[in-house]
XYZ file of C-alpha atoms in Angstrom:
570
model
C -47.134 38.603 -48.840
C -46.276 35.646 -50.993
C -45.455 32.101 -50.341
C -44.083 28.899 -51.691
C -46.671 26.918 -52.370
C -46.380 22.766 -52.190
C -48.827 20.536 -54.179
C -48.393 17.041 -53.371
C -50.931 14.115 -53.624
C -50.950 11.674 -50.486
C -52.068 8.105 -49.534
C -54.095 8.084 -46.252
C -51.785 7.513 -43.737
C -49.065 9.850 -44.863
C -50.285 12.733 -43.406
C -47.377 13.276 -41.728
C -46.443 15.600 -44.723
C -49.657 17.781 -44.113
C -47.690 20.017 -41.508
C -43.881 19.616 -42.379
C -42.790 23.263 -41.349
C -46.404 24.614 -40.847
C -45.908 25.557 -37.356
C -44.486 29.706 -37.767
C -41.440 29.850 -36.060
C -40.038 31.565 -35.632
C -31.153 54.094 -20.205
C -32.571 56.948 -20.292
C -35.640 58.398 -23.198
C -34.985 58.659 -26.603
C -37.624 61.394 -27.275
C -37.167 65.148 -28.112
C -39.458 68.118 -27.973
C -39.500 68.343 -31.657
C -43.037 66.764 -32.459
C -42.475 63.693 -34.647
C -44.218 62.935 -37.807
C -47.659 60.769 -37.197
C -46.676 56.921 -37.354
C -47.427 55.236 -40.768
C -51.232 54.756 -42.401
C -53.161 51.735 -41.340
C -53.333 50.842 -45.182
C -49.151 51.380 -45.483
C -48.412 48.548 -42.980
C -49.597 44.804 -43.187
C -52.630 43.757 -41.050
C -50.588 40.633 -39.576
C -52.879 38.280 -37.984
C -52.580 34.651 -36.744
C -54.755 32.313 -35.103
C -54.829 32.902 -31.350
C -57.193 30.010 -30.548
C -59.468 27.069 -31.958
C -62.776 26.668 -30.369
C -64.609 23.516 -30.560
C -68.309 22.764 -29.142
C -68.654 19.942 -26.250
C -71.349 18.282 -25.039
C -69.503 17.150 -21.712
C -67.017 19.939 -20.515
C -65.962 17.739 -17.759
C -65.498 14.864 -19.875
C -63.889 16.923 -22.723
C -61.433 18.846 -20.295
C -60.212 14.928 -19.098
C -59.743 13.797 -23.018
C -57.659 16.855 -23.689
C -55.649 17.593 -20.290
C -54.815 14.027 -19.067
C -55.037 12.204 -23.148
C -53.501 14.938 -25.631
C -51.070 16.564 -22.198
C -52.777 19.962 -22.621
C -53.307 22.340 -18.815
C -56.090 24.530 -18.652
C -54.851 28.226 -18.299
C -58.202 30.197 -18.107
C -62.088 29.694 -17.413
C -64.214 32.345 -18.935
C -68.139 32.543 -18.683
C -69.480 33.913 -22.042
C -73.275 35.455 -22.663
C -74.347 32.307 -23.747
C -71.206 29.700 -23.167
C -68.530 28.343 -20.580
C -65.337 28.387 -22.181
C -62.377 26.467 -20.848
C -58.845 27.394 -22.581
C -55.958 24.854 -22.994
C -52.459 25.508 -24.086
C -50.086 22.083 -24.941
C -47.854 20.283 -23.243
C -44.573 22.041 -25.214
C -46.322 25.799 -24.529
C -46.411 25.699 -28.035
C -48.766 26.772 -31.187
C -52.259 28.290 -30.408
C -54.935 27.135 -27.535
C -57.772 25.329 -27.790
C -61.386 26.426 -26.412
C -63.936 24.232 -25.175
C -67.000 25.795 -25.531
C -69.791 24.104 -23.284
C -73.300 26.302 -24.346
C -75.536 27.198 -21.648
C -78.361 28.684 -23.822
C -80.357 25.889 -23.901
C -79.757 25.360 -27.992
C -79.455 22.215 -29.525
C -76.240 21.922 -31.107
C -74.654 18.819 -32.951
C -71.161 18.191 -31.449
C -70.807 14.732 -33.417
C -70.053 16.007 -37.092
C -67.389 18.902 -37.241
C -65.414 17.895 -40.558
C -62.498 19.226 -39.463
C -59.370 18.025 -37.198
C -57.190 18.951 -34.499
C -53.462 17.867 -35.075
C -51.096 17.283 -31.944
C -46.902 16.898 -32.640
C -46.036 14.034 -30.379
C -42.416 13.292 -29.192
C -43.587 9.679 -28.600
C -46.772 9.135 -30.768
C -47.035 5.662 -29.865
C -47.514 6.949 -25.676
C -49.187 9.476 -26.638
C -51.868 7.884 -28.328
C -52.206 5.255 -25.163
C -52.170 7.982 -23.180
C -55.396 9.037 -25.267
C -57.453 6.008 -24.969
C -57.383 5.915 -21.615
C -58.804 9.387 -20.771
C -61.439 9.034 -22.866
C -60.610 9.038 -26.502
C -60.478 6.364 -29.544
C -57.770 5.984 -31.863
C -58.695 4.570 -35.261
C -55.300 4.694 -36.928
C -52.427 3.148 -34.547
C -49.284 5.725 -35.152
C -46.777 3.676 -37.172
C -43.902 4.555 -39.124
C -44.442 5.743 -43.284
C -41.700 4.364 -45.350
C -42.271 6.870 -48.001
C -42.199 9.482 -46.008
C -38.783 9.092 -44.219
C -39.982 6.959 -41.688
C -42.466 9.575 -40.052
C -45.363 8.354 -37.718
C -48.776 9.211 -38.169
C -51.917 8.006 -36.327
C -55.220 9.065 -36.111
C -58.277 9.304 -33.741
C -61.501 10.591 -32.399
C -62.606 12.534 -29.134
C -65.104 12.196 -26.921
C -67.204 14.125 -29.486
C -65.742 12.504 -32.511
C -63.496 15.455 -33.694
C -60.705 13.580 -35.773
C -57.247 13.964 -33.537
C -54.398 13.270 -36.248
C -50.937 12.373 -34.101
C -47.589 12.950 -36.021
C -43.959 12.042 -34.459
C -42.004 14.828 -33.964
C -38.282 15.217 -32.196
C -38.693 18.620 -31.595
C -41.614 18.096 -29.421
C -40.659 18.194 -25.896
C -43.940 16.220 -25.237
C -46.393 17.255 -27.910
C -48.059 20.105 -29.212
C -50.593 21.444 -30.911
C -49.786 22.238 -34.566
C -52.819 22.839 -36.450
C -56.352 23.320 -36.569
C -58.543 21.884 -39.580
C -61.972 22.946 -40.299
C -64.562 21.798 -43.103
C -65.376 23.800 -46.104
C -67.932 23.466 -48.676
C -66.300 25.592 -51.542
C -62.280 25.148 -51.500
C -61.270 27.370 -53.675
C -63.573 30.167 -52.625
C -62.587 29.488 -48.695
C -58.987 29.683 -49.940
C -59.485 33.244 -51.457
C -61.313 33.924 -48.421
C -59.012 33.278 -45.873
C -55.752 34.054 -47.961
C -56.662 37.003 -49.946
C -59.336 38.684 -47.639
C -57.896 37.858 -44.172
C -53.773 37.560 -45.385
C -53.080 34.014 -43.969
C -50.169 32.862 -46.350
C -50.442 29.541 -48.314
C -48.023 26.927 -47.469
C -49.420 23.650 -49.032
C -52.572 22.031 -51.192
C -53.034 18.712 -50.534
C -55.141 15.872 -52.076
C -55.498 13.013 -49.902
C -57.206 10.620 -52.887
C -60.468 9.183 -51.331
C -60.633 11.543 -48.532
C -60.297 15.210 -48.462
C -58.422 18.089 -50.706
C -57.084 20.692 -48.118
C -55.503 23.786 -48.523
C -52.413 24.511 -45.485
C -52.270 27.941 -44.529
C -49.736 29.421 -42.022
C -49.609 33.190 -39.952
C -46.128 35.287 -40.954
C -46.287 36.116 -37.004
C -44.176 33.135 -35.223
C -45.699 31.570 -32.473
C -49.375 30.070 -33.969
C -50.271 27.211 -35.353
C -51.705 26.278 -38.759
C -55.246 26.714 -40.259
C -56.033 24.024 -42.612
C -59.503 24.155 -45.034
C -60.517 20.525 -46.037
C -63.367 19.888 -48.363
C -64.374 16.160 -48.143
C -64.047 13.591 -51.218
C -65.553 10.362 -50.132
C -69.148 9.730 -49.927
C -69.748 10.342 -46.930
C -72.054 13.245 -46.590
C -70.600 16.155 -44.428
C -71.983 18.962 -42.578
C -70.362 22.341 -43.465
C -72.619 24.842 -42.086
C -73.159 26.549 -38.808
C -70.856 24.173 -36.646
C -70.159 25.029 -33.151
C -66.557 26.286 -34.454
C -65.099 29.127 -33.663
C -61.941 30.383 -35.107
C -59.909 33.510 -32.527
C -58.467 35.823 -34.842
C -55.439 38.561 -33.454
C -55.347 41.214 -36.077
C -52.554 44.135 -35.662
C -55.563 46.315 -36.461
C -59.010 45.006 -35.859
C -61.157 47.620 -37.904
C -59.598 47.065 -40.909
C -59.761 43.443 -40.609
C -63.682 43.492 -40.227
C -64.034 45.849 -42.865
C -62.328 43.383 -45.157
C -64.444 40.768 -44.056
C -67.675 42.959 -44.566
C -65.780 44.137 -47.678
C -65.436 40.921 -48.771
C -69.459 39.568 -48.642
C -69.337 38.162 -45.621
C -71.021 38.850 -42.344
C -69.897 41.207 -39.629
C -72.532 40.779 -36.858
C -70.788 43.021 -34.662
C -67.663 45.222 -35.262
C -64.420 45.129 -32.746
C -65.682 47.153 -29.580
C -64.919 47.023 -25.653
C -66.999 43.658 -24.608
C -69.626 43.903 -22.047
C -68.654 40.957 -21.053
C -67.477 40.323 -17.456
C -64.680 37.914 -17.838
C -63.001 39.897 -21.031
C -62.288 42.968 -18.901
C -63.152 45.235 -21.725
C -61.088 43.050 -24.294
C -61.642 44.729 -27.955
C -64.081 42.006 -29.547
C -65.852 41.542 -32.656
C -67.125 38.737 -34.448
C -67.958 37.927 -38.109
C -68.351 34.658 -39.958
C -67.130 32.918 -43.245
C -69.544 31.626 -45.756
C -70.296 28.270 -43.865
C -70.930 29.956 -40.869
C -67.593 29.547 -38.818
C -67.445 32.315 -36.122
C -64.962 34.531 -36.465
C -64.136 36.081 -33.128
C -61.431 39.357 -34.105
C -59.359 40.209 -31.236
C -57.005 42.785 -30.823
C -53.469 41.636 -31.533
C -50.424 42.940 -29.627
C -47.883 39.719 -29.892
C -44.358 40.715 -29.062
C -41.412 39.590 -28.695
C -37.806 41.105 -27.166
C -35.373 41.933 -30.112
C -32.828 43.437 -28.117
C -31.326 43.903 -24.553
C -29.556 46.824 -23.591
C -27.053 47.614 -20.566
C -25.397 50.936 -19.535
C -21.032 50.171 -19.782
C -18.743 52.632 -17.747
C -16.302 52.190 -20.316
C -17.708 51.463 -24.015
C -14.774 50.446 -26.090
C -13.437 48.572 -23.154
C -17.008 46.741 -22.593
C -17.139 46.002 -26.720
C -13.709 44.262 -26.535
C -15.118 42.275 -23.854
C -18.586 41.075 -25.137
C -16.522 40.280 -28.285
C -13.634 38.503 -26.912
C -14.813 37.249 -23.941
C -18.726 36.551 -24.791
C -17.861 35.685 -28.768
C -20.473 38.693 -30.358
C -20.093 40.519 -33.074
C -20.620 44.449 -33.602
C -23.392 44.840 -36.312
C -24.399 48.581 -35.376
C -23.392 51.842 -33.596
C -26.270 54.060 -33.005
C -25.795 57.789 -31.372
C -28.948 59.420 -29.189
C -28.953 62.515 -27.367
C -27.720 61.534 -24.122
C -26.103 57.995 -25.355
C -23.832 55.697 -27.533
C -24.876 52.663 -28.541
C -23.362 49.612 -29.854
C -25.391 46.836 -30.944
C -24.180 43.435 -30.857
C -25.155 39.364 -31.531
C -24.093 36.277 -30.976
C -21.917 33.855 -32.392
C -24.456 31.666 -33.307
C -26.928 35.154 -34.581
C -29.523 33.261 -32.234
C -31.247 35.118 -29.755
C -31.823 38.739 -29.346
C -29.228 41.457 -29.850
C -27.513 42.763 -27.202
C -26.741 47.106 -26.452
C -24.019 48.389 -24.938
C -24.963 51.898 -23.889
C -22.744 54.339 -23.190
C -24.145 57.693 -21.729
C -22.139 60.848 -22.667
C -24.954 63.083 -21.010
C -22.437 64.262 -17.858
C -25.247 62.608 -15.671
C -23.678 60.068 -12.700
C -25.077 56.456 -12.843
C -24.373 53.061 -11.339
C -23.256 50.230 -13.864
C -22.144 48.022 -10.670
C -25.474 47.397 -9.249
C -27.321 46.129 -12.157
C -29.765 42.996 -10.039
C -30.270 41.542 -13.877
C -27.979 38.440 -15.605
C -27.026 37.879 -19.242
C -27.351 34.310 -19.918
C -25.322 32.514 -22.775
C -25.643 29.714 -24.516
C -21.785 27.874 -25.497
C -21.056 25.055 -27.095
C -18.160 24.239 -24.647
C -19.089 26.228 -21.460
C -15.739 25.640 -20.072
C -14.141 27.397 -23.047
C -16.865 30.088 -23.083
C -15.452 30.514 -19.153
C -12.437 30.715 -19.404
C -12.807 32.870 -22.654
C -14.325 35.101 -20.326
C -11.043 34.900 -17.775
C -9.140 36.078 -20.502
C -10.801 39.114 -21.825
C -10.720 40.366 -18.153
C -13.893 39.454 -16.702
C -14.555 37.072 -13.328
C -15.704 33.401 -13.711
C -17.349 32.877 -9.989
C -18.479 29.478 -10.431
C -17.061 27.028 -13.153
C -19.661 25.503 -15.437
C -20.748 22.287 -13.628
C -23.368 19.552 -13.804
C -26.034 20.584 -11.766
C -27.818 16.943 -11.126
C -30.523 15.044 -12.534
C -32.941 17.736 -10.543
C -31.892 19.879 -13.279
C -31.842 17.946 -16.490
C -27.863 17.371 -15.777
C -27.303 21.276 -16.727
C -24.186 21.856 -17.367
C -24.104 26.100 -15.609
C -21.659 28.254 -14.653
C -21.509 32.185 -13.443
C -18.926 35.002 -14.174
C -19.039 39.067 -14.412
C -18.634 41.109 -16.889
C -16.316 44.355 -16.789
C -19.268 46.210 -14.830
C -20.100 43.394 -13.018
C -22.977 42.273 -14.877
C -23.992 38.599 -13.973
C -23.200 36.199 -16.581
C -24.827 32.820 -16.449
C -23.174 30.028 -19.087
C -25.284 27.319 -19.770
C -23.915 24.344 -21.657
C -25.770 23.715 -25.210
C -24.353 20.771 -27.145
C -26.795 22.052 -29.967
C -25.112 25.526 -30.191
C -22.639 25.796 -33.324
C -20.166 28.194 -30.550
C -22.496 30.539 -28.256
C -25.516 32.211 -28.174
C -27.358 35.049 -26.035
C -30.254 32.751 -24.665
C -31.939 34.845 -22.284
C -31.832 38.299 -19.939
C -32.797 38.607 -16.663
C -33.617 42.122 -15.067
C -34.319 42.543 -11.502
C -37.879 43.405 -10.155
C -38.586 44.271 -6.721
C -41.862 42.247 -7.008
C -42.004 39.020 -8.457
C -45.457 38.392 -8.798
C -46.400 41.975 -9.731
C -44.077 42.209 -12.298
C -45.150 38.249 -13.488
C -48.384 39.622 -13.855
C -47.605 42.804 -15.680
C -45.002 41.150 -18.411
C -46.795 37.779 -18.866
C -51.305 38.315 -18.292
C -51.232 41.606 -19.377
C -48.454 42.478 -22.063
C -48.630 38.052 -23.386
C -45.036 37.122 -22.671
C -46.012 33.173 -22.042
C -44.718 31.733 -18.810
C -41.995 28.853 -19.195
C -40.849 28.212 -15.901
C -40.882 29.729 -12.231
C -37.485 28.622 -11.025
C -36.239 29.826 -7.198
C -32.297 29.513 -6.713
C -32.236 29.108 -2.955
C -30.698 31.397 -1.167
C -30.184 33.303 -4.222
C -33.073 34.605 -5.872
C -36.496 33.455 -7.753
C -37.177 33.863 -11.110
C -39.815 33.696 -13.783
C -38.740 32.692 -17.393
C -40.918 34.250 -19.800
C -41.037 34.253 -23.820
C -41.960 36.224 -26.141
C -42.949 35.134 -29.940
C -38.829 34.912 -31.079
C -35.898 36.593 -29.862
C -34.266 35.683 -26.352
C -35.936 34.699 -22.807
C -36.817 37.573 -20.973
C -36.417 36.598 -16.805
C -38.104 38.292 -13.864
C -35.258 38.116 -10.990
C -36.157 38.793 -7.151
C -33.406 38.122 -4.673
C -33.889 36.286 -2.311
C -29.716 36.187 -0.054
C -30.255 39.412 2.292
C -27.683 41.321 0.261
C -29.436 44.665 -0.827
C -30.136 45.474 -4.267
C -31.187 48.691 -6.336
C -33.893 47.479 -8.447
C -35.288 50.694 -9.491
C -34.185 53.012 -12.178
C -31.135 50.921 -13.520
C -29.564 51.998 -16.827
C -31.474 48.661 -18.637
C -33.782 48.974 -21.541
C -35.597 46.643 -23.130
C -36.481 47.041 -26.924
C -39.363 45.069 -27.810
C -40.655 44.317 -30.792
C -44.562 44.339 -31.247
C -47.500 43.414 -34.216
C -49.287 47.041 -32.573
C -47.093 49.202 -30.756
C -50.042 51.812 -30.715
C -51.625 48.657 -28.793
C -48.966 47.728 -27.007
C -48.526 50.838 -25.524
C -52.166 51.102 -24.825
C -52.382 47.886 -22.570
C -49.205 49.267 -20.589
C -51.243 53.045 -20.029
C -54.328 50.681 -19.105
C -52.184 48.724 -16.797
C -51.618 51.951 -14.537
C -47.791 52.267 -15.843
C -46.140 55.506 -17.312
C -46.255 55.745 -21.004
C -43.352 58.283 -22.037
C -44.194 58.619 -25.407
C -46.719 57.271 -27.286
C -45.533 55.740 -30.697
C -44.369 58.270 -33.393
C -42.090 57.939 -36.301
C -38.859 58.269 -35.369
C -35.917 60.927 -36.444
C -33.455 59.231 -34.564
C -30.086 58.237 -37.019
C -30.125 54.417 -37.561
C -34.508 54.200 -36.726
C -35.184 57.013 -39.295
C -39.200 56.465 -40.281
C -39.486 53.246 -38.119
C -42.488 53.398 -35.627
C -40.772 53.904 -31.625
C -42.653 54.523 -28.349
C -41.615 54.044 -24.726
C -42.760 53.202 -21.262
C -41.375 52.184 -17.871
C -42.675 49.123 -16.199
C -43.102 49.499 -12.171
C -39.356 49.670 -11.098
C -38.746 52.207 -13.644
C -37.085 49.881 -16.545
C -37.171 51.749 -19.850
C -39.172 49.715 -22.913
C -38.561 50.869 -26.050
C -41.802 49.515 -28.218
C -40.767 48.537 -31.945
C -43.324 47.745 -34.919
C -42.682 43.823 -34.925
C -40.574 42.830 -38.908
C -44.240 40.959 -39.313
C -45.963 44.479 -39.321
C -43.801 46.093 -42.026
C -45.040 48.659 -44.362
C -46.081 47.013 -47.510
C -44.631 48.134 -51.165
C -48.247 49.237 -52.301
C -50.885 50.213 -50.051
């Protein structure tokens, strides 16, 4: 893939330009006797990887966890004992960008934690807090954030933790509280990292950067959304630097592992041991390998399955009668009409083309089915949710409870609830940031919560946003994926009986591996329906398409992810 590169030259201080858009963003079966064709080559497709996690060596894992959990608002999410480490893994404040590791080595090796020339940079929504909030558990800031004229009034500060790594903090208003947007590590040879981790491993370029006096540094950036920047800075004061055989570690997801340490071996560069099961206890047979670059970085390759849900679908009684609605009432917009053996389907989004799309499915296979029981929601997004109601009045649907402030418990929500034609739930939410309306999330009834948390979020990566219980109504999880809309885990919780098994709902989801995506749901102990094949169906001809059902019998439909693509030459 190619990228626009940006050269600038920078005073220190304005480093607030460094990362400037660096963070990527971003029924029943389809299948048929006839055998399908094998899915693409390995070579046809792009190798998409990102960074899943920056590792850096402590001396004090107590002291470090403090520094990085109570000064730069990270939670610790996992604790994993390693052959010869203790590693403790973060995620920020926001839920954002890739974790940090601690590593804390129990081998008994002397290891210099004091002079990694690299950096960890943290998106603030208050830098000036956020930096106070640093010093006192533990850290040391150097730089005070303060506004750079020359750079729109951006603030940038800088600092050092408890084992002098160099913590940059840059303002941001789309931080919620801060997050962590890149990860920087030293380099002896530039250029020949650059070709390295561009050209060998496919990060994309996004900036070079000369900070006069201090370090050159090359910005690179992950086409998969979600992860946050690499950054390779070679060192132009005086000061001598240490480039070799730091306790770094870089975590890199691959789409397909194998290829991406045969690059790496391909490349020059050492492969110590090829992606396998790990022995380890605490990776549960995880498929690990681990490499390094020419300074000795390790390289730990892990199998990459990041997905996200690109479209929602819902079986309609009545399909041209539920189209007029979702278009009238809910403001979407047809885009495609797809027909399957036992189904039609309509695919729609929103106003705004935010979120996921939605599917209208309606079955022409003679077989009886529910659409009035459906224990899921549809939530929107409006601009003006008491237009978007009444909108919904109009076009024949049922507004149950007018959008409403909900209270400071809330944020001051502004929610409301209606039905559609089949009685799907409809939740508005009020969004003063919404151009008109926009599909924001969809819910789908489990029958348990927990079980199904645990299935969509540890083992297929959906990241956990909230755990919200309605009382007397139900509980939910809010999950996302890496784009698209929320997907939400419903249970009710008001006495009232519900079907949760078997509903006409599928969810299409979008993935960097379906091969591997499909893989962790047969290793999870639910029913694979087809494994992934290219597909012969009209509208999917030659795109890669496998499905599953999770516990209560909810049909997935597994995508290959835009990111994964065949490329134009192999």
């Amino acid at each position: 893939m190619k990228s626009v590169v940006c050269r600038a030259r920078l005073s220190l201080g304005l480093l607030a330009l460094l990362l400037s858009g660096c963070l990527s963003s971003g029924g029943g079966s389809d299948s048929s006797d006839t055998p399908a064709p094998p899915p693409p080559a390995a070579e046809t497709r792009e190798n998409t990887l990102y960074l899943r996690a920056a590792a850096i060596g402590v001396a004090d894992l107590e002291a470090a966890i403090k520094v990085y959990t109570e000064g730069l608002g990270m939670r610790e999410i996992d604790r994993l004992t390693r052959d010869d480490r203790i590693e403790v893994v973060l995620e920020s404040a926001d839920k954002r960008g890739s974790n940090v590791v601690l590593m804390s080595y129990t081998d008994g090796v002397g290891r210099n934690t004091q002079q990694n020339p690299g950096k960890l940079v943290f998106y603030a929504k208050d830098p000036a807090a956020f930096a106070a909030r640093f010093a006192l558990a533990g850290g040391r800031i150097t730089v005070p954030p303060a506004p750079q004229a020359s750079v729109g009034g951006i603030v940038v500060g800088f600092g050092r933790d408890q084992d002098n790594n160099l913590i940059e903090i840059t303002g941001s208003d789309d931080a919620t509280d801060s997050y962590f947007s890149a990860f920087g590590i030293g380099v002896s040879d530039l250029e020949s990292a650059r070709d390295f981790y561009v050209d060998t491993l496919g990060f994309e370029e996004s900036q070079f950067l000369q900070i006069p006096g201090q370090y050159d540094e090359y910005i690179l950036t992950s086409p998969v959304p979600g992860s946050s920047a690499l950054v390779l800075m070679h060192w132009t004061s005086a000061t001598p630097r240490n480039y070799t055989d730091n306790p770094v570690k870089l975590e890199l997801a691959a789409a397909q592992p194998q290829r991406l340490s045969d690059a790496i071996s391909e490349a020059g560069e050492s492969v110590s041991q090829p992606p396998a099961p790990s022995t380890e206890g605490d990776l549960n047979s995880a498929l690990v390998g681990y490499a390094s670059d020419a300074d000795g970085t390790l390289l730990e390759i892990r199998q990459s399955i990041r997905a996200y849900l690109s479209g929602a679908a819902i079986g309609v009684s009545d399909l041209e009668a539920a189209l007029t609605f979702y278009q009238d009432g809910l403001g979407m917009r047809e885009v495609a009409r797809r027909s399957r053996d036992d189904r039609d389907e309509v695919v729609l989004e929103s106003a705004d083309g935010r979120g996921s799309q939605v599917i209208l499915m309606g079955f022409t296979d003679g077989v009886t089915r529910n659409y009035r029981q459906n224990p899921g929601k549809l939530v929107f997004y409006a601009k003006d949710a008491n237009v978007f109601a009444q909108d919904i009045r109009d076009a024949g649907g049922v507004v149950l409870v007018e959008p409403v402030d909900q209270g400071p418990a809330l944020g001051n929500a502004i929610v409301g609830f209606g039905r559609d034609l089949d009685n799907n739930l409809i939740e508005i939410v009020g969004d003063s940031a919404a151009t008109e309306s926009y599909f924001g999330a969809f819910g789908i009834g489990v029958s348990d919560l927990a079980a199904a948390k645990a299935f969509y979020a540890d083992t297929l990566g959906f990241k956990v946003s909230l755990f919200l219980p309605i009382p007397g109504q139900y509980n939910e999880y809010i999950l996302q994926g890496y784009g698209g809309s929320a997907l939400v885990l419903m249970n009710w919780t008001n006495g009232t009986p519900r079907n949760y098994t078997d509903n006409p709902v599928k969810l299409e989801i979008a993935s960097a591996s379906p091969e591997a995506f499909i893989e962790t749901i047969d290793e999870a102990g639910k029913r694979v329906v087809q494994e992934p094949e290219l597909s012969e169906e009209p509208g999917r001809e030659g795109e890669l398409v496998g499905y599953a059902k999770d516990a209560d019998g909810t049909l997935l439909k597994v995508l290959l992810a835009p990111w994964g693509q065949p490329t134009d030459t192999p």
